Amino acid sequence: MKHFINPADVPNVQELIEEGLTQKANPLASRNLGKDKTLVLLFFNSSLRTRLSTQKAAMNLGMNVMVMNVGSDGWQLEFQDGAVMNGGKAEHIKEAAAVVGQYADIIGVRSFPGLEDREADYAELVIESFRQLAGVPIINLESATRHPCQSLADLITIEELKTKARPKVVLTWAPHLRALPQAVGNSFAEWLNLTDYDFVITNPEGYDLAPEYRGGAKVTHNQEEAFEGADFIYAKNWSSYEQYGQILPGNEDWIVSAEKMKLTDNAKFMHCLPVRRGVIVEDAVIDSPNSVVIQQAGNRVWSVQAAMKKILEAM
Amino acid sequence: MKHFINPADVPNVQELIEEGLTQKANPLASRNLGKDKTLVLLFFNSSLRTRLSTQKAAMNLGMNVMVMNVGSDGWQLEFQDGAVMNGGKAEHIKEAAAVVGQYADIIGVRSFPGLEDREADYAELVIESFRQLAGVPIINLESATRHPCQSLADLITIEELKTKARPKVVLTWAPHLRALPQAVGNSFAEWLNLTDYDFVITNPEGYDLAPEYRGGAKVTHNQEEAFEGADFIYAKNWSSYEQYGQILPGNEDWIVSAEKMKLTDNAKFMHCLPVRRGVIVEDAVIDSPNSVVIQQAGNRVWSVQAAMKKILEAM
Amino acid sequence: MKHFINPADVPNVQELIEEGLTQKANPLASRNLGKDKTLVLLFFNSSLRTRLSTQKAAMNLGMNVMVMNVGSDGWQLEFQDGAVMNGGKAEHIKEAAAVVGQYADIIGVRSFPGLEDREADYAELVIESFRQLAGVPIINLESATRHPCQSLADLITIEELKTKARPKVVLTWAPHLRALPQAVGNSFAEWLNLTDYDFVITNPEGYDLAPEYRGGAKVTHNQEEAFEGADFIYAKNWSSYEQYGQILPGNEDWIVSAEKMKLTDNAKFMHCLPVRRGVIVEDAVIDSPNSVVIQQAGNRVWSVQAAMKKILEAM
């Protein structure tokens, strides 16, 4: 595997899930694989889980890690070819990516969307520029439209917990006071579409995910219908793709409640965290034994560790 | 030792002081103890000495360290049970602590008091929540009301320098332009009360420390009386506990002066740093051979190294 | 070598360049030299290249690294003797340097000039105070008036690429919208003056570097004349030394253009990065095969690695 930016970079998703479970069972088995290799993590946006889990995974693989919070340092990059850089942008991506590539064997990049210009966000300029220009493998630590480290951890978690060969997995939109990216929802849909699970997306009208991400998944605007017989309820807010970056009025009743969970087949509750209690989900759900959000967060280590292992092996 | 949050966590203070001196004499003797263990440091407030000394101690014990300046990233936590999180707080401590516990073998937490609500600060909500919810040992890197890593370093320093079996140790309030926490003063009193030294606290009226921290220590509002015959003068400012978080008018003359030091028995001068020269202490005192503030700062490594060693041994 | 603050600290510049090339050829050959040694990097100003390259070099030498972004934490230092510290400055350099020296075997310091008080900036108070007070070797990660890690990397790059025993090296001022320090220009001149290259500085009137840095170098205000027959064009902006810290009107035509490059002897183009495309240099120049800016940035590792190796060997 050369990069870990989107599912198209992954030759075999099922094998990667297995690799995650293998790493979890024996975290230090590949500790010599990354020896004398350096991982640079570039955070254009803040991070807690992704940062700690990726650093931990890299150390398990024996790598050195250097972390840069470039966002807080105001490192504004120019992406346009031929730009006269006489404004706020101090460095062109052509130099930036190539220079970091001089100090890194693998680069992890986090960069959120602006949520103002849909076309620009969905062009994935930042992460794809690093792919083209850095000269070393790139790991997507959440880009404008995707969060593959999260999605792989989600699949590992479902694999661990499923009690049927083909569980019903429901991705449900849930309310939030801020306009959030579509990345986690997009990515979850994209990866789930690569499995043979019974996958359903439910969201209010106006919140349909981009067609190229939801793919052939079943979409319903009736949340209760979606919940019926579900084995996994995956809650996540995202802002509208159609009315790009907007929060549409209403829909507060899309909270995942104990009442709605009764419609499921004793479903596990999942969320990528951080989660707004009382807004996204009722306390009674997230505090119940069926909530697997902490296990899911823990699996972030094995997800990125599996991906880095595949990348290191191919170097 | 399971945690290092307050003295009640320490089975034997004298043994811990000895351990600090042992670590100092041979810093790398336990380098295999922390192998493949990860320390996560969470700073809700900024830190220089505590951060560097704790990182250094962890490396001496062979641990990996991940540092998060969560304060600057604006990671606002909700602590209230049942809260509807529809405001500025993005994550509940229930998830936050448990998630970090997934990536850490030990967590160090720094979180200062708000100095507005005495009851809330003295409930030690942040550090005690991590104790209850993280699932791994917690080290107190300065909480709302305590700074045990500092106090243990102070005791190590006194132990190194004392020339009498039972030295007279004086904690003196000193002026400052900002309202500071009581944590260092509280902690010093609390730990000194566990020794058999002759311990005296002196502060202006209105600045008495909380009864549960000063315990049975002698308290006098007459600074000169306190200094008489002292072997150690430990200066520190704190805001009022009685008029909570306030700076009371006057008291600028409580500066530790060369004149006052003459009343002592050639006492050593101590301060946890950073120190305001010309406000807390005169240059003539801190620049004298009797000033031991740098040695004291150096001992911060051995203090936390001793505590982490005990925790690692008990894991 | 005791410190790496300015060229006077370097016994033999040519040998240090050779050491850089040796380290580049075999990055991990000295991996045991820094074992159990700790490097502390203090950034009073932000850093990308310097931070990553220095961390990388330290890891190649087997050192532990602790990074502090002290600037963003607002750690304001007092430098004046006898100051009454009753304002914004929380710690005196006397304590600050000595304390960090307790936790470090080597300290790297970055601290930019204020560009308001020329005498103060050129006194190099910050870095020289660390030299005097920290008690351990100091590495200059760009001070008010110098950037030796950059200059040594520049010399290593020229040494790698030169096709004549005595190449013509031209340092040319170039336009920029912000008032920048003279440090890179100063340092490049200072180091080039220690070689036997044919060294020419060209800048607009009013932009002459400080006499003690440009030394005996040829200075011309005619850029085209300077470019004639050059083997290396090194572009860099700096604010005026004469009208201290100012940007003088005009001079936008000092951009390094493809047209001007034709005057050279097929010169290599160099810049320390980040670079403003279309302002400092035309795309046609920096995108040409003669641009060596990425190689130059990569050599930042070997430059500081060579310096640290010499320091470690002398400890």
PDB file of C-alpha atoms in Angstrom, chain A residues 35-36 38 40 42 64-70 73 75 81-92 94-96 98-100 102-105, chain C residues 28 31 46-53 55-56 59 69 72 176-178 273-279 283 286-287 293-295 297-301:
ATOM      1  CA  LYS A  35      12.865   1.301  13.236  1.00  0.00           C
ATOM      2  CA  ASP A  36      14.716   4.466  12.180  1.00  0.00           C
ATOM      3  CA  THR A  38      10.157   8.993  10.983  1.00  0.00           C
ATOM      4  CA  VAL A  40       5.626  13.591  10.702  1.00  0.00           C
ATOM      5  CA  LEU A  42       0.852  17.867  10.317  1.00  0.00           C
ATOM      6  CA  ASN A  64       9.977   8.133  15.590  1.00  0.00           C
ATOM      7  CA  VAL A  65       7.214  10.750  15.559  1.00  0.00           C
ATOM      8  CA  MET A  66       7.362  14.505  15.086  1.00  0.00           C
ATOM      9  CA  VAL A  67       4.125  16.449  15.617  1.00  0.00           C
ATOM     10  CA  MET A  68       3.468  19.893  14.135  1.00  0.00           C
ATOM     11  CA  ASN A  69       0.367  21.902  15.002  1.00  0.00           C
ATOM     12  CA  VAL A  70       0.723  23.971  11.857  1.00  0.00           C
ATOM     13  CA  ASP A  73       1.216  28.583  13.950  1.00  0.00           C
ATOM     14  CA  TRP A  75       1.142  28.399   8.327  1.00  0.00           C
ATOM     15  CA  ASP A  81      -0.289  27.603  -9.774  1.00  0.00           C
ATOM     16  CA  GLY A  82       1.247  30.872 -10.875  1.00  0.00           C
ATOM     17  CA  ALA A  83       0.035  32.860  -7.877  1.00  0.00           C
ATOM     18  CA  VAL A  84       1.803  36.086  -7.019  1.00  0.00           C
ATOM     19  CA  MET A  85       2.183  35.499  -3.302  1.00  0.00           C
ATOM     20  CA  ASN A  86       1.802  39.025  -2.096  1.00  0.00           C
ATOM     21  CA  GLY A  87      -0.831  38.369   0.576  1.00  0.00           C
ATOM     22  CA  GLY A  88      -1.330  36.276   3.672  1.00  0.00           C
ATOM     23  CA  LYS A  89      -0.035  32.990   2.294  1.00  0.00           C
ATOM     24  CA  ALA A  90       3.625  32.556   3.154  1.00  0.00           C
ATOM     25  CA  GLU A  91       4.462  29.295   1.410  1.00  0.00           C
ATOM     26  CA  HIS A  92       3.394  27.401  -1.681  1.00  0.00           C
ATOM     27  CA  LYS A  94       5.001  22.899  -3.887  1.00  0.00           C
ATOM     28  CA  GLU A  95       7.749  23.787  -1.441  1.00  0.00           C
ATOM     29  CA  ALA A  96       5.846  22.911   1.742  1.00  0.00           C
ATOM     30  CA  ALA A  98       8.461  18.639  -0.726  1.00  0.00           C
ATOM     31  CA  VAL A  99      10.321  20.047   2.281  1.00  0.00           C
ATOM     32  CA  VAL A 100       8.384  18.036   4.857  1.00  0.00           C
ATOM     33  CA  GLN A 102      12.772  15.645   3.215  1.00  0.00           C
ATOM     34  CA  TYR A 103      12.359  15.031   6.958  1.00  0.00           C
ATOM     35  CA  ALA A 104       9.729  12.288   6.946  1.00  0.00           C
ATOM     36  CA  ASP A 105       9.368   8.697   5.805  1.00  0.00           C
TER      37      ASP A 105
ATOM     38  CA  LEU C  28      22.935   6.793  11.704  1.00  0.00           C
ATOM     39  CA  ARG C  31      23.548   6.918  16.753  1.00  0.00           C
ATOM     40  CA  SER C  46       7.344  29.605  15.232  1.00  0.00           C
ATOM     41  CA  SER C  47       9.344  27.166  13.179  1.00  0.00           C
ATOM     42  CA  LEU C  48       8.770  24.428  10.657  1.00  0.00           C
ATOM     43  CA  ARG C  49      11.994  23.494   8.868  1.00  0.00           C
ATOM     44  CA  THR C  50      14.289  24.267  11.770  1.00  0.00           C
ATOM     45  CA  ARG C  51      12.158  22.342  14.198  1.00  0.00           C
ATOM     46  CA  LEU C  52      11.697  19.241  12.077  1.00  0.00           C
ATOM     47  CA  SER C  53      15.296  19.114  10.821  1.00  0.00           C
ATOM     48  CA  GLN C  55      14.513  17.004  15.836  1.00  0.00           C
ATOM     49  CA  LYS C  56      15.384  14.595  13.038  1.00  0.00           C
ATOM     50  CA  MET C  59      17.095  11.385  16.703  1.00  0.00           C
ATOM     51  CA  ASN C  69       6.729  26.473  21.895  1.00  0.00           C
ATOM     52  CA  SER C  72       2.689  30.715  22.070  1.00  0.00           C
ATOM     53  CA  HIS C 176       8.881  41.069   0.276  1.00  0.00           C
ATOM     54  CA  LEU C 177       5.730  42.650   1.674  1.00  0.00           C
ATOM     55  CA  ARG C 178       6.732  42.260   5.318  1.00  0.00           C
ATOM     56  CA  LEU C 273      12.325  28.958   2.304  1.00  0.00           C
ATOM     57  CA  PRO C 274       9.518  29.728   2.824  1.00  0.00           C
ATOM     58  CA  VAL C 275       9.595  31.744  -0.383  1.00  0.00           C
ATOM     59  CA  ARG C 276       7.008  34.062  -1.907  1.00  0.00           C
ATOM     60  CA  ARG C 277       6.611  32.978  -5.516  1.00  0.00           C
ATOM     61  CA  GLY C 278       6.065  35.854  -7.918  1.00  0.00           C
ATOM     62  CA  VAL C 279       7.572  38.279  -5.391  1.00  0.00           C
ATOM     63  CA  ASP C 283       8.014  30.481 -11.015  1.00  0.00           C
ATOM     64  CA  ILE C 286      12.193  28.113  -8.855  1.00  0.00           C
ATOM     65  CA  ASP C 287      10.513  25.436 -11.004  1.00  0.00           C
ATOM     66  CA  VAL C 293      15.828  24.851  -2.736  1.00  0.00           C
ATOM     67  CA  ILE C 294      14.505  21.420  -1.720  1.00  0.00           C
ATOM     68  CA  GLN C 295      17.974  19.872  -1.571  1.00  0.00           C
ATOM     69  CA  ALA C 297      16.121  22.375   2.905  1.00  0.00           C
ATOM     70  CA  GLY C 298      17.017  18.708   3.154  1.00  0.00           C
ATOM     71  CA  ASN C 299      20.573  19.667   4.084  1.00  0.00           C
ATOM     72  CA  ARG C 300      19.253  21.410   7.184  1.00  0.00           C
ATOM     73  CA  VAL C 301      19.344  17.994   8.842  1.00  0.00           C
TER      74      VAL C 301
END
